[in-house]
Amino acid sequence: MNENIFKEPITRKTIFLFLGLMTVMLCFQSFYFYNMINKIQNQEIKNYESIIGTLVKIAPEKQYEIGQALFENKQKDTLNLGKSLLEQYGYMEDMYLLNNKISGNIYINFLHKIIIVSVVTMILFIALAIFSYKSIFKKLEEISYSLKKVVEGDCSISLKDNKEGIMCKIAHEFNIMVTRTKSTLENLDKEKEKTKALVNDISHQLKTPLSSLELFNTLLMEENLEENERMEFLEKSKYEINNLQWLVKALIKVSRLETGMIDIKPDYNDIKNTLLEAINSIYGKALEKNLNIKADNLFSYKINHDKRWTKEALVNILENALKYTKETGYINISMEKSEMYIKINIKDSGIGIDKQELNKIFNRFYRGKNEIVQSTEGSGIGLYLAKWIIEQEGGTIRTKSTLGIGTTFSIIIFT
């Protein structure tokens, strides 16, 4: 703490000014005391001169004895004689200082000078303190003003922090706070836009099945409806209800992931086991559709990934291939390894994707314009979730497709 105090520019400046002021005052006092002592000495010499002159004038023949009496060792009898004589004129050893005209005048003059010097010193110290604290208060006012601007939403403001001292440290921390606040506000704006887009997407997705259910319900309420027609509308209603259930489950999953309620927690797991679990999840449906699933070049390799959610992403891509591949078609799954990543290729012999739609298939709720896609059950969330999960793990998904021939999804997970 003490070391930090002496690193403060204002502390160093104050100390230097204080030392400078003390040096000036000491020099002044030394000069003044020297002059005062010199004045006392001169006055003493004048007194001796007056005494010697008077005595010599009275008794010229005793000049030598007078000089010896003044400057040589004093005899006790002469001291007592001089003392009794001075007492007659009011000069005594214990007399009050101010009663002595000579020393009293010198003392009063000295006292006046000391008072003046003390007052001047006090004024200078007060001025020094005001100067020192003024710069501190100025910096605090600047910080206070900047904080007020940030509270008002202005995150473009910054403080100078290129010097030493606690104030510059505060300014540096303030700038970091402003940067983080700005980033947080930007993220909040992005989240607001995402939420707005999600609400719009949900309302759009729910509008069609709800309208269909409303229509079917109205028709079913008609009394003259044939039984076969009633059963047809009931089947259609069931289909729309299933779509709604699928959509709601998908929406819950998306919202939980995007809002951070579910964390992607990568760990070193065998990617081959994760892939095999994903294949087993759709294998039964593939057999029902008489599809040939072939897994080549699968190898064990521990890589940093969240086993549960990576499986979810792989299942979504495999189910997408399963939906849009005709009976007796195939889905080939293979793995590749490089120094920097593991690549999982999922290739199908499905309907393919138009080049203009390749950049859109990973958008939330997007479904292709192909009639087969429109007539097939789905929510347009599976591929979006797959891409989101893989990217959260630091990976990426690449797609190649040819209409009428098939599509290849390449999932790249970096090592």
Short mmCIF file of C-alpha atoms in Angstrom, two decimals:
data_model
loop_
_atom_site.label_atom_id
_atom_site.label_comp_id
_atom_site.label_asym_id
_atom_site.label_seq_id
_atom_site.Cartn_x
_atom_site.Cartn_y
_atom_site.Cartn_z
CA MET A 1 0.00 0.00 0.00
CA ASN A 2 2.77 2.44 1.01
CA GLU A 3 4.73 1.66 -2.16
CA ASN A 4 1.64 2.40 -4.25
CA ILE A 5 1.21 5.76 -2.50
CA PHE A 6 4.68 6.88 -3.56
CA LYS A 7 3.95 5.80 -7.14
CA GLU A 8 1.14 8.34 -7.32
CA PRO A 9 2.12 11.33 -9.53
CA ILE A 10 0.14 13.72 -7.32
CA THR A 11 1.89 12.32 -4.21
CA ARG A 12 5.32 12.73 -5.76
CA LYS A 13 4.47 16.24 -6.98
CA THR A 14 3.17 17.20 -3.52
CA ILE A 15 6.28 15.83 -1.81
CA PHE A 16 8.59 17.66 -4.22
CA LEU A 17 6.70 20.91 -3.72
CA PHE A 18 6.68 20.40 0.06
CA LEU A 19 10.44 19.74 0.14
CA GLY A 20 11.05 22.74 -2.08
CA LEU A 21 8.91 24.93 0.15
CA MET A 22 10.64 23.65 3.30
CA THR A 23 14.06 24.28 1.72
CA VAL A 24 13.11 27.86 0.86
CA MET A 25 11.71 28.45 4.36
CA LEU A 26 14.80 26.97 6.05
CA CYS A 27 17.07 29.12 3.91
CA PHE A 28 14.99 32.18 4.77
CA GLN A 29 15.01 31.37 8.50
CA SER A 30 18.75 30.68 8.50
CA PHE A 31 19.37 33.98 6.76
CA TYR A 32 17.07 35.78 9.20
CA PHE A 33 18.63 34.20 12.31
CA TYR A 34 22.08 35.05 11.00
CA ASN A 35 21.04 38.69 10.55
CA MET A 36 19.43 38.76 13.99
CA ILE A 37 22.54 37.37 15.73
CA ASN A 38 24.69 39.73 13.69
CA LYS A 39 22.50 42.65 14.86
CA ILE A 40 22.82 41.53 18.50
CA GLN A 41 26.56 41.27 18.05
CA ASN A 42 26.75 44.75 16.51
CA GLN A 43 24.63 46.15 19.32
CA GLU A 44 26.88 44.48 21.89
CA ILE A 45 29.98 45.95 20.21
CA LYS A 46 28.36 49.40 20.22
CA ASN A 47 27.60 49.00 23.92
CA TYR A 48 31.21 48.10 24.62
CA GLU A 49 32.37 51.00 22.49
CA SER A 50 30.10 53.39 24.43
CA ILE A 51 31.21 52.05 27.83
CA ILE A 52 34.93 52.10 26.97
CA GLY A 53 34.66 55.53 25.39
CA THR A 54 32.87 56.98 28.43
CA LEU A 55 35.27 55.41 30.94
CA VAL A 56 38.37 56.46 29.02
CA LYS A 57 36.98 59.98 28.76
CA ILE A 58 36.52 60.10 32.52
CA ALA A 59 39.85 58.49 33.36
CA PRO A 60 42.25 58.56 30.40
CA GLU A 61 45.14 57.30 32.55
CA LYS A 62 43.15 54.08 33.31
CA GLN A 63 42.68 53.07 29.64
CA TYR A 64 44.69 49.86 29.99
CA GLU A 65 42.90 48.75 33.16
CA ILE A 66 39.51 49.50 31.57
CA GLY A 67 40.31 47.25 28.56
CA GLN A 68 41.46 44.43 30.86
CA ALA A 69 38.29 44.74 32.94
CA LEU A 70 36.09 44.32 29.86
CA PHE A 71 37.86 41.51 28.02
CA GLU A 72 39.77 39.51 30.64
CA ASN A 73 38.50 37.18 33.39
CA LYS A 74 36.05 38.92 35.66
CA GLN A 75 36.81 39.22 39.36
CA LYS A 76 34.02 38.34 41.74
CA ASP A 77 34.28 41.60 43.68
CA THR A 78 34.10 43.69 40.52
CA LEU A 79 31.10 41.65 39.28
CA ASN A 80 29.24 42.25 42.53
CA LEU A 81 30.10 45.94 42.41
CA GLY A 82 28.83 46.23 38.80
CA LYS A 83 25.71 44.23 39.65
CA SER A 84 24.76 46.52 42.53
CA LEU A 85 25.37 49.55 40.37
CA LEU A 86 23.16 48.22 37.48
CA GLU A 87 20.39 47.32 39.89
CA GLN A 88 20.17 51.02 40.79
CA TYR A 89 19.21 51.64 37.13
CA GLY A 90 16.77 48.74 36.96
CA TYR A 91 19.03 46.21 35.23
CA MET A 92 18.92 42.85 37.02
CA GLU A 93 19.75 39.25 35.96
CA ASP A 94 16.15 38.08 36.43
CA MET A 95 14.51 41.11 34.88
CA TYR A 96 11.66 40.62 32.36
CA LEU A 97 13.00 40.41 28.81
CA LEU A 98 10.71 43.08 27.42
CA ASN A 99 11.88 45.57 30.10
CA ASN A 100 15.30 45.47 28.52
CA LYS A 101 15.19 48.06 25.77
CA ILE A 102 17.89 46.42 23.68
CA SER A 103 16.97 42.72 23.95
CA GLY A 104 13.25 43.55 24.22
CA ASN A 105 13.25 45.39 20.90
CA ILE A 106 15.19 42.57 19.26
CA TYR A 107 12.78 39.96 20.70
CA ILE A 108 9.67 41.87 19.58
CA ASN A 109 11.14 42.30 16.12
CA PHE A 110 12.02 38.60 16.02
CA LEU A 111 8.51 37.63 17.18
CA HIS A 112 6.91 39.76 14.47
CA LYS A 113 9.08 38.12 11.84
CA ILE A 114 8.30 34.62 13.15
CA ILE A 115 4.56 35.34 13.01
CA ILE A 116 4.86 36.66 9.46
CA VAL A 117 6.94 33.64 8.40
CA SER A 118 4.46 31.23 10.05
CA VAL A 119 1.47 32.88 8.38
CA VAL A 120 3.21 32.87 4.99
CA THR A 121 4.21 29.22 5.48
CA MET A 122 0.64 28.27 6.43
CA ILE A 123 -0.75 30.10 3.41
CA LEU A 124 1.75 28.35 1.14
CA PHE A 125 0.89 24.94 2.62
CA ILE A 126 -2.83 25.60 2.17
CA ALA A 127 -2.19 26.68 -1.42
CA LEU A 128 -0.13 23.52 -1.96
CA ALA A 129 -2.89 21.33 -0.51
CA ILE A 130 -5.54 23.06 -2.65
CA PHE A 131 -3.37 22.62 -5.74
CA SER A 132 -2.81 18.93 -4.96
CA TYR A 133 -6.43 18.09 -4.19
CA LYS A 134 -7.78 20.22 -7.01
CA SER A 135 -6.24 17.88 -9.58
CA ILE A 136 -7.69 14.89 -7.70
CA PHE A 137 -11.18 16.39 -7.58
CA LYS A 138 -10.90 17.36 -11.24
CA LYS A 139 -10.18 13.74 -12.15
CA LEU A 140 -13.00 12.52 -9.90
CA GLU A 141 -15.41 14.96 -11.55
CA GLU A 142 -14.31 13.65 -14.95
CA ILE A 143 -14.93 10.06 -13.82
CA SER A 144 -18.31 11.05 -12.33
CA TYR A 145 -19.34 12.76 -15.57
CA SER A 146 -18.21 9.75 -17.61
CA LEU A 147 -20.18 7.37 -15.37
CA LYS A 148 -23.26 9.54 -15.83
CA LYS A 149 -22.85 9.37 -19.62
CA VAL A 150 -22.52 5.58 -19.49
CA VAL A 151 -25.67 5.32 -17.34
CA GLU A 152 -27.44 7.42 -19.98
CA GLY A 153 -26.37 4.87 -22.60
CA ASP A 154 -23.34 6.60 -24.13
CA CYS A 155 -20.64 3.91 -24.30
CA SER A 156 -18.38 5.83 -26.69
CA ILE A 157 -16.71 7.73 -23.85
CA SER A 158 -13.24 6.80 -22.52
CA LEU A 159 -10.72 8.14 -20.02
CA LYS A 160 -6.98 8.66 -20.42
CA ASP A 161 -5.14 5.83 -18.69
CA ASN A 162 -1.60 6.07 -20.09
CA LYS A 163 0.06 7.23 -16.86
CA GLU A 164 0.84 5.84 -13.41
CA GLY A 165 -1.22 6.21 -10.28
CA ILE A 166 -4.47 5.08 -8.74
CA MET A 167 -6.51 7.54 -10.82
CA CYS A 168 -5.13 6.07 -14.04
CA LYS A 169 -5.86 2.57 -12.71
CA ILE A 170 -9.43 3.64 -12.00
CA ALA A 171 -9.61 5.16 -15.51
CA HIS A 172 -8.28 1.89 -16.97
CA GLU A 173 -10.85 -0.19 -15.08
CA PHE A 174 -13.54 2.29 -16.13
CA ASN A 175 -12.58 1.84 -19.80
CA ILE A 176 -12.74 -1.95 -19.38
CA MET A 177 -16.17 -1.60 -17.75
CA VAL A 178 -17.39 0.60 -20.62
CA THR A 179 -16.11 -1.91 -23.19
CA ARG A 180 -17.86 -4.78 -21.44
CA THR A 181 -21.03 -2.75 -20.97
CA LYS A 182 -21.01 -1.87 -24.65
CA SER A 183 -20.51 -5.53 -25.56
CA THR A 184 -23.32 -6.56 -23.19
CA LEU A 185 -25.71 -3.99 -24.66
CA GLU A 186 -24.84 -5.12 -28.18
CA ASN A 187 -25.46 -8.74 -27.17
CA LEU A 188 -28.77 -7.74 -25.60
CA ASP A 189 -29.77 -6.02 -28.84
CA LYS A 190 -28.80 -9.15 -30.76
CA GLU A 191 -30.75 -11.32 -28.35
CA LYS A 192 -33.71 -8.97 -28.70
CA GLU A 193 -33.57 -9.33 -32.47
CA LYS A 194 -33.20 -13.11 -32.15
CA THR A 195 -36.19 -13.26 -29.81
CA LYS A 196 -38.21 -11.12 -32.18
CA ALA A 197 -37.26 -13.36 -35.10
CA LEU A 198 -38.06 -16.47 -33.05
CA VAL A 199 -41.50 -15.14 -32.12
CA ASN A 200 -42.20 -14.29 -35.76
CA ASP A 201 -41.01 -17.74 -36.85
CA ILE A 202 -43.11 -19.48 -34.22
CA SER A 203 -46.23 -17.51 -35.11
CA HIS A 204 -45.64 -18.30 -38.77
CA GLN A 205 -45.10 -22.01 -38.10
CA LEU A 206 -48.14 -22.30 -35.84
CA LYS A 207 -50.43 -20.32 -38.11
CA THR A 208 -50.83 -22.98 -40.82
CA PRO A 209 -51.57 -26.06 -38.64
CA LEU A 210 -53.84 -24.07 -36.35
CA SER A 211 -55.77 -22.71 -39.31
CA SER A 212 -56.10 -26.25 -40.67
CA LEU A 213 -57.31 -27.57 -37.32
CA GLU A 214 -59.82 -24.75 -37.07
CA LEU A 215 -61.13 -25.56 -40.54
CA PHE A 216 -61.33 -29.30 -39.84
CA ASN A 217 -63.12 -28.67 -36.55
CA THR A 218 -65.67 -26.46 -38.31
CA LEU A 219 -66.31 -29.12 -40.95
CA LEU A 220 -66.61 -31.89 -38.37
CA MET A 221 -69.36 -29.94 -36.63
CA GLU A 222 -71.57 -30.14 -39.71
CA GLU A 223 -74.43 -32.61 -39.17
CA ASN A 224 -74.76 -33.74 -42.80
CA LEU A 225 -71.13 -34.90 -43.01
CA GLU A 226 -70.61 -38.46 -44.29
CA GLU A 227 -68.83 -40.91 -41.99
CA ASN A 228 -65.97 -41.47 -44.44
CA GLU A 229 -65.53 -37.69 -44.77
CA ARG A 230 -65.58 -37.34 -40.99
CA MET A 231 -62.85 -39.98 -40.66
CA GLU A 232 -60.79 -38.24 -43.34
CA PHE A 233 -60.94 -34.91 -41.47
CA LEU A 234 -60.10 -36.69 -38.22
CA GLU A 235 -57.02 -38.23 -39.84
CA LYS A 236 -55.97 -34.84 -41.18
CA SER A 237 -56.51 -33.30 -37.75
CA LYS A 238 -54.39 -36.03 -36.20
CA TYR A 239 -51.65 -35.32 -38.75
CA GLU A 240 -51.68 -31.59 -37.93
CA ILE A 241 -51.69 -32.32 -34.19
CA ASN A 242 -48.65 -34.57 -34.63
CA ASN A 243 -46.95 -31.77 -36.56
CA LEU A 244 -47.74 -29.35 -33.74
CA GLN A 245 -46.34 -31.75 -31.14
CA TRP A 246 -43.18 -32.18 -33.21
CA LEU A 247 -42.88 -28.43 -33.64
CA VAL A 248 -43.39 -27.68 -29.93
CA LYS A 249 -40.74 -30.23 -28.92
CA ALA A 250 -38.32 -28.75 -31.43
CA LEU A 251 -39.05 -25.20 -30.25
CA ILE A 252 -38.46 -26.17 -26.62
CA LYS A 253 -35.14 -27.72 -27.58
CA VAL A 254 -34.09 -24.65 -29.59
CA SER A 255 -35.08 -22.20 -26.86
CA ARG A 256 -33.30 -24.19 -24.14
CA LEU A 257 -30.10 -24.31 -26.16
CA GLU A 258 -30.14 -20.69 -27.32
CA THR A 259 -30.94 -19.27 -23.89
CA GLY A 260 -28.13 -21.23 -22.26
CA MET A 261 -30.43 -23.44 -20.18
CA ILE A 262 -28.52 -26.35 -21.68
CA ASP A 263 -24.75 -26.07 -21.84
CA ILE A 264 -22.62 -27.74 -24.46
CA LYS A 265 -19.93 -29.44 -22.37
CA PRO A 266 -17.24 -30.93 -24.61
CA ASP A 267 -15.13 -33.76 -23.24
CA TYR A 268 -12.70 -36.26 -24.74
CA ASN A 269 -14.91 -39.10 -25.98
CA ASP A 270 -14.59 -41.66 -28.75
CA ILE A 271 -16.26 -40.05 -31.78
CA LYS A 272 -16.82 -43.48 -33.35
CA ASN A 273 -19.08 -44.55 -30.46
CA THR A 274 -21.05 -41.29 -30.73
CA LEU A 275 -21.53 -41.82 -34.47
CA LEU A 276 -22.61 -45.48 -34.02
CA GLU A 277 -25.20 -44.46 -31.42
CA ALA A 278 -26.59 -41.90 -33.88
CA ILE A 279 -26.76 -44.52 -36.65
CA ASN A 280 -28.55 -46.99 -34.35
CA SER A 281 -31.16 -44.32 -33.55
CA ILE A 282 -32.37 -44.19 -37.16
CA TYR A 283 -31.49 -47.74 -38.25
CA GLY A 284 -34.99 -49.12 -37.60
CA LYS A 285 -36.63 -46.40 -39.72
CA ALA A 286 -34.11 -47.05 -42.49
CA LEU A 287 -35.03 -50.76 -42.54
CA GLU A 288 -38.74 -49.90 -42.72
CA LYS A 289 -37.98 -47.78 -45.78
CA ASN A 290 -35.74 -50.49 -47.23
CA LEU A 291 -32.72 -48.15 -47.31
CA ASN A 292 -29.18 -49.46 -47.45
CA ILE A 293 -27.05 -47.92 -44.69
CA LYS A 294 -23.35 -48.49 -45.20
CA ALA A 295 -20.67 -47.39 -42.70
CA ASP A 296 -17.10 -47.48 -44.05
CA ASN A 297 -13.74 -46.48 -42.61
CA LEU A 298 -15.06 -45.87 -39.11
CA PHE A 299 -12.24 -45.71 -36.55
CA SER A 300 -11.91 -44.99 -32.86
CA TYR A 301 -10.54 -41.58 -31.98
CA LYS A 302 -10.99 -39.56 -28.81
CA ILE A 303 -11.87 -36.00 -29.64
CA ASN A 304 -13.23 -33.10 -27.60
CA HIS A 305 -17.02 -33.08 -28.07
CA ASP A 306 -20.26 -33.25 -26.09
CA LYS A 307 -21.36 -36.83 -26.70
CA ARG A 308 -25.08 -36.25 -26.12
CA TRP A 309 -25.48 -33.12 -28.24
CA THR A 310 -23.09 -34.23 -30.98
CA LYS A 311 -25.21 -37.37 -31.28
CA GLU A 312 -28.29 -35.10 -31.51
CA ALA A 313 -26.68 -33.17 -34.38
CA LEU A 314 -25.70 -36.36 -36.23
CA VAL A 315 -29.19 -37.86 -35.75
CA ASN A 316 -30.79 -34.72 -37.22
CA ILE A 317 -28.59 -34.91 -40.33
CA LEU A 318 -29.20 -38.68 -40.70
CA GLU A 319 -32.98 -38.20 -40.31
CA ASN A 320 -32.87 -35.48 -42.96
CA ALA A 321 -31.16 -37.94 -45.32
CA LEU A 322 -33.67 -40.63 -44.34
CA LYS A 323 -36.69 -38.40 -45.09
CA TYR A 324 -35.66 -37.34 -48.57
CA THR A 325 -34.14 -40.59 -49.84
CA LYS A 326 -36.50 -42.82 -51.80
CA GLU A 327 -37.02 -46.49 -50.96
CA THR A 328 -34.17 -48.83 -51.94
CA GLY A 329 -31.82 -45.83 -51.84
CA TYR A 330 -28.66 -45.63 -49.73
CA ILE A 331 -26.98 -43.62 -47.00
CA ASN A 332 -23.19 -43.99 -46.85
CA ILE A 333 -21.34 -42.93 -43.71
CA SER A 334 -17.55 -42.58 -43.55
CA MET A 335 -14.82 -40.90 -41.51
CA GLU A 336 -11.63 -39.07 -42.46
CA LYS A 337 -8.76 -37.94 -40.28
CA SER A 338 -6.24 -35.13 -40.74
CA GLU A 339 -3.76 -33.47 -38.41
CA MET A 340 -6.25 -30.76 -37.50
CA TYR A 341 -9.72 -32.34 -37.61
CA ILE A 342 -11.97 -35.38 -37.91
CA LYS A 343 -14.47 -35.33 -40.77
CA ILE A 344 -17.70 -37.36 -40.80
CA ASN A 345 -19.29 -37.68 -44.25
CA ILE A 346 -22.99 -38.56 -44.59
CA LYS A 347 -23.86 -39.14 -48.24
CA ASP A 348 -27.35 -40.03 -49.48
CA SER A 349 -29.01 -40.81 -52.80
CA GLY A 350 -31.93 -38.52 -52.07
CA ILE A 351 -33.68 -35.78 -54.03
CA GLY A 352 -30.80 -33.32 -53.71
CA ILE A 353 -30.85 -29.61 -52.90
CA ASP A 354 -30.98 -26.71 -55.32
CA LYS A 355 -27.77 -24.62 -55.31
CA GLN A 356 -29.77 -21.50 -54.51
CA GLU A 357 -31.06 -23.15 -51.34
CA LEU A 358 -27.77 -24.56 -50.02
CA ASN A 359 -27.11 -21.43 -47.96
CA LYS A 360 -30.65 -21.43 -46.57
CA ILE A 361 -31.14 -25.01 -45.38
CA PHE A 362 -29.51 -24.28 -42.01
CA ASN A 363 -31.80 -21.32 -41.30
CA ARG A 364 -34.30 -21.83 -38.52
CA PHE A 365 -37.68 -23.16 -39.81
CA TYR A 366 -36.50 -23.09 -43.42
CA ARG A 367 -37.97 -25.76 -45.66
CA GLY A 368 -37.12 -26.20 -49.31
CA LYS A 369 -39.46 -25.30 -52.15
CA ASN A 370 -39.40 -28.83 -53.54
CA GLU A 371 -42.87 -30.45 -53.54
CA ILE A 372 -41.50 -33.57 -51.84
CA VAL A 373 -40.03 -31.43 -49.05
CA GLN A 374 -43.28 -29.51 -48.60
CA SER A 375 -45.33 -32.70 -48.39
CA THR A 376 -42.97 -34.44 -45.96
CA GLU A 377 -43.43 -34.08 -42.21
CA GLY A 378 -40.90 -31.72 -40.67
CA SER A 379 -40.37 -28.43 -38.86
CA GLY A 380 -37.26 -26.99 -40.51
CA ILE A 381 -35.38 -27.04 -37.21
CA GLY A 382 -33.29 -30.23 -37.42
CA LEU A 383 -30.48 -28.92 -39.63
CA TYR A 384 -30.51 -25.58 -37.82
CA LEU A 385 -29.95 -27.37 -34.50
CA ALA A 386 -27.25 -29.59 -35.98
CA LYS A 387 -25.26 -26.62 -37.28
CA TRP A 388 -25.72 -24.69 -34.03
CA ILE A 389 -24.46 -27.60 -31.89
CA ILE A 390 -21.41 -28.32 -34.06
CA GLU A 391 -20.46 -24.64 -34.21
CA GLN A 392 -20.76 -24.37 -30.42
CA GLU A 393 -18.12 -27.09 -30.26
CA GLY A 394 -15.89 -25.10 -32.62
CA GLY A 395 -16.66 -27.23 -35.67
CA THR A 396 -18.46 -26.64 -38.94
CA ILE A 397 -20.73 -28.37 -41.48
CA ARG A 398 -20.17 -28.31 -45.24
CA THR A 399 -22.71 -29.39 -47.84
CA LYS A 400 -22.49 -30.61 -51.44
CA SER A 401 -25.57 -31.53 -53.42
CA THR A 402 -26.82 -32.30 -56.91
CA LEU A 403 -30.53 -32.24 -57.72
CA GLY A 404 -31.90 -35.72 -58.38
CA ILE A 405 -28.65 -37.43 -57.35
CA GLY A 406 -28.09 -36.78 -53.66
CA THR A 407 -26.47 -34.75 -50.93
CA THR A 408 -23.30 -35.04 -48.84
CA PHE A 409 -23.04 -33.46 -45.40
CA SER A 410 -19.48 -33.18 -44.02
CA ILE A 411 -19.29 -32.61 -40.26
CA ILE A 412 -15.85 -31.27 -39.30
CA ILE A 413 -14.76 -31.39 -35.65
CA PHE A 414 -11.35 -29.89 -34.96
CA THR A 415 -8.85 -31.77 -32.84
#
